[in-house]
Coordinates of C-alpha atoms and ligand atoms in Angstrom, one line a residue:
M1 CA -22.2 -17.1 -1.9
T2 CA -20.1 -19.2 0.3
Q3 CA -16.6 -18.4 0.8
K4 CA -14.2 -20.9 -0.2
R5 CA -11.2 -22.3 1.5
V6 CA -7.4 -21.4 0.3
L7 CA -4.8 -23.4 2.1
S8 CA -0.5 -23.0 0.9
G9 CA 2.2 -23.6 3.1
I10 CA 6.2 -22.9 2.8
Q11 CA 9.0 -24.4 4.5
P12 CA 10.7 -22.1 6.7
T13 CA 14.5 -23.6 4.8
S14 CA 16.3 -20.0 5.0
D15 CA 16.5 -16.7 6.7
S16 CA 15.0 -15.1 3.5
F17 CA 11.9 -16.0 1.3
H18 CA 12.9 -15.3 -2.3
L19 CA 12.0 -13.7 -5.1
G20 CA 11.0 -17.2 -6.1
N21 CA 8.8 -17.8 -3.3
Y22 CA 7.0 -14.1 -3.9
L23 CA 5.7 -14.3 -7.1
G24 CA 5.7 -17.8 -7.7
A25 CA 2.9 -18.0 -4.8
L26 CA 2.9 -15.2 -1.6
K27 CA 1.8 -12.9 -3.9
Q28 CA -1.1 -14.7 -4.3
W29 CA -1.7 -16.4 -1.1
V30 CA -2.4 -12.0 0.2
E31 CA -4.3 -11.0 -3.0
L32 CA -6.7 -14.8 -2.0
Q33 CA -7.1 -13.4 0.9
D34 CA -9.6 -11.0 0.6
G35 CA -12.8 -12.7 0.0
N36 CA -12.0 -16.6 1.0
D37 CA -11.4 -18.2 4.2
A38 CA -8.1 -18.5 3.9
F39 CA -5.2 -21.0 6.0
Y40 CA -1.5 -20.3 5.4
C41 CA 1.0 -23.0 7.3
I42 CA 4.6 -22.2 7.9
V43 CA 5.6 -26.1 7.2
D44 CA 8.1 -27.3 9.7
L45 CA 7.9 -30.6 9.6
H46 CA 8.2 -31.0 5.7
A47 CA 11.5 -28.7 6.6
L48 CA 13.5 -31.4 8.7
T49 CA 13.4 -33.8 5.2
G50 CA 16.7 -31.4 5.0
E51 CA 19.3 -30.4 6.9
I52 CA 18.2 -30.2 10.0
E53 CA 20.2 -27.5 12.6
P54 CA 18.5 -26.9 15.7
A55 CA 19.9 -23.5 16.9
L56 CA 18.3 -22.2 13.1
F57 CA 14.9 -23.8 12.9
R58 CA 13.3 -21.6 15.4
K59 CA 15.3 -18.4 14.1
R60 CA 13.3 -19.3 10.8
T61 CA 9.9 -20.3 11.8
L62 CA 10.0 -16.9 13.4
A63 CA 11.0 -15.0 10.4
S64 CA 8.9 -16.6 8.0
A65 CA 5.8 -15.6 10.2
A66 CA 7.3 -11.7 10.1
Q67 CA 8.3 -11.6 6.3
L68 CA 5.1 -13.4 5.8
I69 CA 3.6 -10.8 7.4
A70 CA 5.4 -7.8 6.0
L71 CA 4.4 -9.3 2.9
G72 CA 1.0 -8.7 3.1
I73 CA -0.9 -11.4 5.1
S74 CA -2.8 -10.4 7.8
P75 CA -3.6 -11.9 10.5
E76 CA -7.1 -10.7 10.5
K77 CA -8.1 -11.9 7.2
S78 CA -5.9 -15.1 7.0
T79 CA -5.1 -17.6 9.6
L80 CA -1.6 -17.8 9.9
F81 CA 0.3 -20.7 11.7
V82 CA 3.0 -23.5 12.3
Q83 CA 2.6 -26.7 10.8
S84 CA 4.5 -28.9 14.2
H85 CA 1.5 -27.3 16.1
V86 CA -0.9 -28.8 14.7
A87 CA -1.0 -32.3 15.4
E88 CA -3.3 -34.0 12.9
H89 CA -1.2 -32.8 10.5
N90 CA 1.0 -36.1 11.1
Q91 CA -2.1 -38.0 11.7
L92 CA -3.8 -37.8 8.6
G93 CA 0.0 -37.9 7.0
W94 CA 0.4 -41.6 8.1
I95 CA -2.8 -42.4 6.5
M96 CA -2.3 -40.8 3.5
E97 CA 1.0 -42.8 3.5
C98 CA -1.5 -46.2 3.7
I99 CA -3.3 -44.8 0.7
A100 CA -0.4 -43.8 -1.4
G101 CA 1.3 -46.3 -3.6
F102 CA 5.1 -47.0 -3.3
G103 CA 5.1 -46.4 -7.1
E104 CA 3.1 -43.3 -7.8
A105 CA 5.4 -42.6 -4.7
S106 CA 8.4 -43.7 -6.9
R107 CA 7.3 -41.1 -9.8
M108 CA 7.5 -37.2 -8.3
T109 CA 10.0 -35.2 -9.2
Q110 CA 10.9 -33.3 -6.6
F111 CA 12.1 -36.1 -5.0
K112 CA 13.7 -37.7 -7.5
D113 CA 15.7 -34.2 -8.2
K114 CA 16.3 -33.6 -4.2
S115 CA 17.3 -37.4 -2.9
A116 CA 19.7 -37.8 -6.4
K117 CA 21.6 -34.2 -5.5
G118 CA 22.9 -36.3 -2.5
G119 CA 23.1 -39.1 -3.6
A120 CA 20.0 -41.9 -3.4
D121 CA 21.4 -43.4 -0.5
S122 CA 21.9 -40.8 1.1
A123 CA 18.5 -39.3 0.6
R124 CA 16.0 -40.4 4.3
V125 CA 12.6 -41.8 4.3
G126 CA 10.8 -38.1 4.8
L127 CA 11.9 -37.3 1.5
F128 CA 10.0 -39.4 0.2
T129 CA 6.5 -39.3 2.4
Y130 CA 6.8 -35.8 2.2
P131 CA 4.4 -35.4 -0.4
M132 CA 1.9 -37.8 1.7
L133 CA 2.5 -35.0 4.1
Q134 CA 2.1 -32.1 1.8
A135 CA -1.9 -34.4 1.0
A136 CA -2.3 -34.1 4.3
D137 CA -1.5 -30.2 5.2
I138 CA -4.8 -29.4 2.3
L139 CA -7.3 -32.1 2.7
L140 CA -7.2 -31.3 6.2
Y141 CA -8.6 -28.1 5.1
Q142 CA -11.4 -29.0 3.1
A143 CA -9.4 -26.6 0.6
H144 CA -10.6 -25.5 -3.2
F145 CA -8.0 -23.7 -4.2
V146 CA -3.6 -23.7 -3.2
P147 CA -1.8 -21.4 -4.3
V148 CA 2.2 -22.4 -5.5
G149 CA 4.4 -22.6 -8.3
E150 CA 4.2 -24.1 -10.6
D151 CA 7.3 -27.2 -8.8
Q152 CA 4.2 -28.1 -7.2
R153 CA 1.7 -29.1 -9.7
Q154 CA 2.6 -32.1 -9.5
H155 CA 2.2 -32.6 -5.7
I156 CA -1.4 -31.1 -5.6
E157 CA -2.0 -34.0 -8.6
L158 CA -1.6 -36.3 -6.2
T159 CA -3.1 -35.0 -3.5
R160 CA -6.0 -35.1 -5.2
D161 CA -6.0 -38.3 -6.5
L162 CA -5.0 -39.8 -3.0
A163 CA -8.8 -38.0 -1.9
T164 CA -10.1 -39.4 -4.9
R165 CA -9.3 -42.6 -3.8
F166 CA -10.4 -42.4 0.0
N167 CA -13.4 -40.9 -1.0
S168 CA -14.3 -44.2 -3.7
R169 CA -12.5 -46.8 -1.0
F170 CA -14.4 -45.4 2.2
G171 CA -16.8 -42.5 1.3
E172 CA -17.2 -38.9 0.6
T173 CA -14.7 -37.4 3.3
F174 CA -12.3 -34.9 1.8
R175 CA -12.7 -32.4 -0.7
L176 CA -10.8 -32.7 -4.2
P177 CA -8.6 -29.4 -4.0
E178 CA -7.3 -27.1 -7.2
G179 CA -3.7 -25.9 -7.5
Y180 CA -3.6 -22.0 -8.0
I181 CA -0.8 -21.4 -10.2
L182 CA -0.3 -18.2 -12.3
K183 CA 1.1 -18.4 -15.4
A184 CA 3.4 -15.9 -15.3
G185 CA 5.8 -15.7 -12.2
A186 CA 5.2 -19.2 -11.5
K187 CA 8.7 -20.4 -12.1
I188 CA 11.4 -18.1 -11.5
Y189 CA 15.3 -19.2 -12.1
D190 CA 18.3 -18.7 -10.5
L191 CA 20.5 -15.3 -12.1
Q192 CA 23.1 -16.7 -12.4
E193 CA 21.8 -20.2 -13.7
P194 CA 18.8 -19.0 -15.6
T195 CA 17.5 -22.8 -16.3
S196 CA 17.1 -24.1 -12.7
K197 CA 14.7 -22.6 -10.7
M198 CA 14.8 -19.9 -7.8
S199 CA 15.9 -21.8 -4.6
K200 CA 15.9 -21.1 -1.0
S201 CA 18.2 -23.9 -0.2
S202 CA 19.6 -25.1 -3.7
G203 CA 19.9 -22.3 -5.4
S204 CA 23.9 -20.5 -5.6
V205 CA 24.0 -17.9 -3.6
A206 CA 24.2 -14.9 -6.5
G207 CA 21.5 -16.2 -8.4
V208 CA 19.0 -16.5 -5.8
L209 CA 17.5 -12.1 -4.4
E210 CA 16.0 -12.5 -0.9
I211 CA 13.7 -10.5 0.8
M212 CA 15.7 -10.2 3.5
D213 CA 19.3 -8.8 1.7
T214 CA 20.4 -4.8 2.0
P215 CA 19.5 -3.1 -1.1
E216 CA 23.0 -3.1 -2.2
A217 CA 23.1 -7.3 -2.1
N218 CA 20.7 -7.4 -4.9
T219 CA 21.7 -4.6 -6.9
K220 CA 25.0 -6.1 -7.1
K221 CA 23.3 -10.1 -7.8
I222 CA 20.8 -8.2 -10.7
K223 CA 23.8 -6.0 -12.2
S224 CA 25.9 -9.1 -12.4
A225 CA 23.3 -11.7 -13.5
A226 CA 24.1 -14.5 -16.5
T227 CA 22.9 -12.8 -19.8
D228 CA 23.2 -14.1 -22.8
A229 CA 24.2 -13.8 -26.0
G230 CA 23.6 -10.7 -28.3
R231 CA 22.0 -7.8 -27.0
E232 CA 18.4 -7.4 -27.2
V233 CA 16.6 -6.8 -24.2
K234 CA 13.6 -9.8 -25.6
F235 CA 11.7 -12.3 -24.2
D236 CA 12.3 -15.8 -25.7
E237 CA 12.8 -18.3 -23.0
K238 CA 14.6 -20.5 -25.7
E239 CA 17.6 -18.8 -26.6
K240 CA 17.9 -15.8 -23.8
P241 CA 16.9 -17.7 -20.6
G242 CA 18.4 -15.2 -18.3
I243 CA 16.7 -11.5 -20.3
S244 CA 13.5 -13.4 -20.0
N245 CA 13.8 -14.4 -16.3
L246 CA 14.6 -10.7 -15.8
L247 CA 11.4 -9.4 -17.8
T248 CA 9.7 -11.8 -16.0
I249 CA 11.0 -10.0 -12.7
H250 CA 10.8 -6.9 -13.6
S251 CA 7.3 -7.1 -15.2
S252 CA 5.5 -9.0 -12.0
L253 CA 6.6 -6.2 -9.7
S254 CA 6.0 -2.9 -12.0
G255 CA 3.5 -4.0 -13.8
Q256 CA 4.4 -2.9 -17.0
S257 CA 4.3 -5.7 -19.2
I258 CA 6.4 -7.2 -21.5
S259 CA 5.9 -5.8 -24.2
E260 CA 6.3 -2.4 -23.2
L261 CA 9.8 -3.3 -21.5
E262 CA 10.8 -4.5 -24.8
N263 CA 9.8 -1.2 -26.2
E264 CA 11.0 0.4 -23.6
F265 CA 14.3 -1.2 -24.0
E266 CA 14.8 -1.2 -27.9
G267 CA 17.7 -0.1 -29.1
K268 CA 19.6 0.4 -25.1
G269 CA 22.2 -3.1 -23.8
Y270 CA 21.5 -5.0 -21.3
G271 CA 23.8 -2.8 -18.5
D272 CA 20.7 0.0 -19.0
F273 CA 18.3 -3.1 -18.1
K274 CA 19.5 -4.2 -15.7
G275 CA 20.0 -1.1 -13.7
A276 CA 16.3 -0.8 -14.1
V277 CA 15.2 -4.5 -12.5
A278 CA 17.8 -3.6 -10.3
E279 CA 15.6 -0.4 -9.0
V280 CA 12.3 -1.7 -9.7
V281 CA 12.9 -5.1 -7.0
V282 CA 15.3 -2.7 -4.6
E283 CA 12.5 -0.2 -4.3
Y284 CA 9.8 -2.9 -4.1
L285 CA 11.6 -5.2 -1.5
R286 CA 12.3 -1.9 0.8
P287 CA 9.4 -1.2 3.0
I288 CA 8.7 -5.2 3.3
R289 CA 12.2 -5.7 4.2
A290 CA 12.2 -2.9 7.0
K291 CA 8.5 -4.1 8.1
A292 CA 9.7 -7.8 8.9
L293 CA 12.5 -6.5 10.4
E294 CA 10.9 -4.4 13.0
L295 CA 8.1 -7.4 13.4
L296 CA 11.1 -9.9 14.7
E297 CA 12.4 -7.1 17.3
D298 CA 8.9 -8.6 18.9
E299 CA 8.6 -11.9 18.9
K300 CA 6.4 -12.6 22.0
Y301 CA 4.2 -11.2 19.8
L302 CA 5.2 -13.4 16.6
T303 CA 4.8 -16.5 18.6
E304 CA 1.3 -15.3 20.4
L305 CA -0.6 -14.7 16.9
L306 CA 0.9 -18.1 15.6
H307 CA -0.3 -19.9 18.7
Q308 CA -4.0 -18.0 18.5
G309 CA -3.7 -18.8 14.5
A310 CA -3.2 -22.7 15.3
D311 CA -5.9 -22.6 17.7
K312 CA -8.0 -21.6 14.7
A313 CA -6.5 -24.2 12.4
R314 CA -6.7 -27.2 14.8
V315 CA -10.3 -26.8 14.8
V316 CA -10.6 -27.3 11.4
A317 CA -8.3 -29.8 10.5
S318 CA -9.4 -32.1 14.5
A319 CA -13.7 -32.2 12.6
T320 CA -11.8 -33.3 9.2
L321 CA -9.5 -36.1 11.1
S322 CA -12.6 -37.4 13.4
D323 CA -14.3 -38.4 9.6
A324 CA -11.3 -39.8 8.6
Y325 CA -10.7 -42.1 11.0
K326 CA -15.0 -42.6 11.2
N327 CA -14.8 -43.6 8.2
L328 CA -11.8 -45.6 8.4
G329 CA -13.9 -47.6 10.9
L330 CA -11.0 -46.9 14.0
V331 CA -12.7 -47.2 17.0
K332 CA -13.2 -43.5 18.8
Ligands
LIG1 P1 13.6 -25.4 -1.0 O1 14.7 -24.9 -1.6 O2 14.3 -25.0 0.4 O3 12.8 -26.7 -1.4 P2 11.9 -23.4 -2.1 O4 12.5 -22.3 -2.6 O5 11.8 -24.1 -3.4 O6 12.5 -24.5 -0.6 P3 9.9 -24.1 -1.2 O7 9.0 -23.5 0.5 O8 9.6 -25.1 -1.5 O9 10.6 -22.7 -1.1 O10 7.9 -23.3 -1.3 C1 7.7 -22.9 -1.3 C2 6.6 -22.1 -2.5 O11 7.0 -21.5 -3.4 C3 5.9 -23.0 -3.5 O12 4.8 -22.9 -3.6 C4 6.8 -22.7 -4.4 O13 5.6 -23.8 -5.8 C5 6.8 -22.1 -5.2 N1 8.4 -21.6 -5.3 C6 9.4 -21.6 -4.8 N2 10.4 -21.5 -6.0 C7 10.1 -21.2 -6.9 C8 10.9 -20.4 -8.0 N3 11.9 -20.4 -8.4 N4 9.3 -20.0 -8.8 C9 8.2 -19.7 -8.5 N5 7.5 -20.3 -7.5 C10 8.5 -20.8 -6.8
LIG2 N1 6.0 -28.9 -0.9 C1 6.0 -27.5 -0.9 C2 5.7 -26.8 0.4 C3 4.2 -27.8 0.8 C4 3.0 -26.8 0.3 C5 2.3 -27.6 1.3 C6 2.2 -26.0 -0.4 C7 4.2 -28.0 2.4 N2 2.6 -28.3 2.4 C8 0.4 -27.6 2.0 C9 0.8 -26.2 -0.5 C10 0.1 -27.1 0.2 C11 7.1 -26.9 -1.2 O1 8.1 -27.8 -1.6 N3 7.1 -25.6 -2.7

């Protein structure tokens, strides 16, 4: 059986990834590198749609690479690269903008949410065209699967729509990708506001469990997580969003099922339960943080590795782009 192509991306928008990124997406990235041909991209151009802090870009891109490797992405098994190193992403991105309708782009909830936060007038055009660049990221690699969290489902649907439209109008060019979105862990919530998603750029500091945080900081965040009325440890997303979120986190990291955890903590209070969650999180992250810090000591190794990744990615991306140009009738 031939290997399946996998592609995904993550923005270098903070010094540290958080547990939502890991459980929603990165854990699946690690699993899918076995037996598949995986391409993983640090999408720095997408990160330009948020606050632009030149001094932080380099630092955060390298920190992202170090964390991805520490979390288990193996540069031998997967192709790890930076989006801006492969110019084909912008080139196909423009084509996708010319295929997409203004109306369908206006329906993207990520755009609506993020632009509403800063006031519609201050939203930049790049935030609006973001999903078309994302479609290019995916289609360039002829990906079968795209491991992402629940919040990205709509962008994957748009990507499929754009590919279908292009193929039927200009001839078979792109594979239709499928989202690879798990049921459990696909949406991890902010610890302080358990009805909003845990987010790098918009979460409350106290509500986001960062991979690079110290054990003490993460323990404190878990112990002061917002809890719900009552004192029973039960999974009930409607009535007990805070406890349900902590149950999902514990279960995803420890491998214990939610019902096993409910039984284990029957008759005990929220305090005991939070202590147990903190221990599971801290022990899980301890070696990962240590490994990432060690990798960050060797910037030369990290940049070389990313350049090698980009060289491999470019081979695939340029073949797809040249097909797309040819089918569009652009003169070679
Ligand atoms: P930002 O806040 O800067 O938009 P983010 O924290 O949402 O960042 P991204 O870089 O946009 O992170 O996303 C990386 C991956 O992590 C995506 O696949 C996304 O679906 C997933 N992801 C992000 N937040 C969560 C979450 N709270 N729960 C589950 N998955 C998540
Ligand atoms: N939009 C995604 C990040 C992203 C991505 C991609 C994910 C950019 N390009 C390609 C999968 C495939 C996000 O906000 N999480």
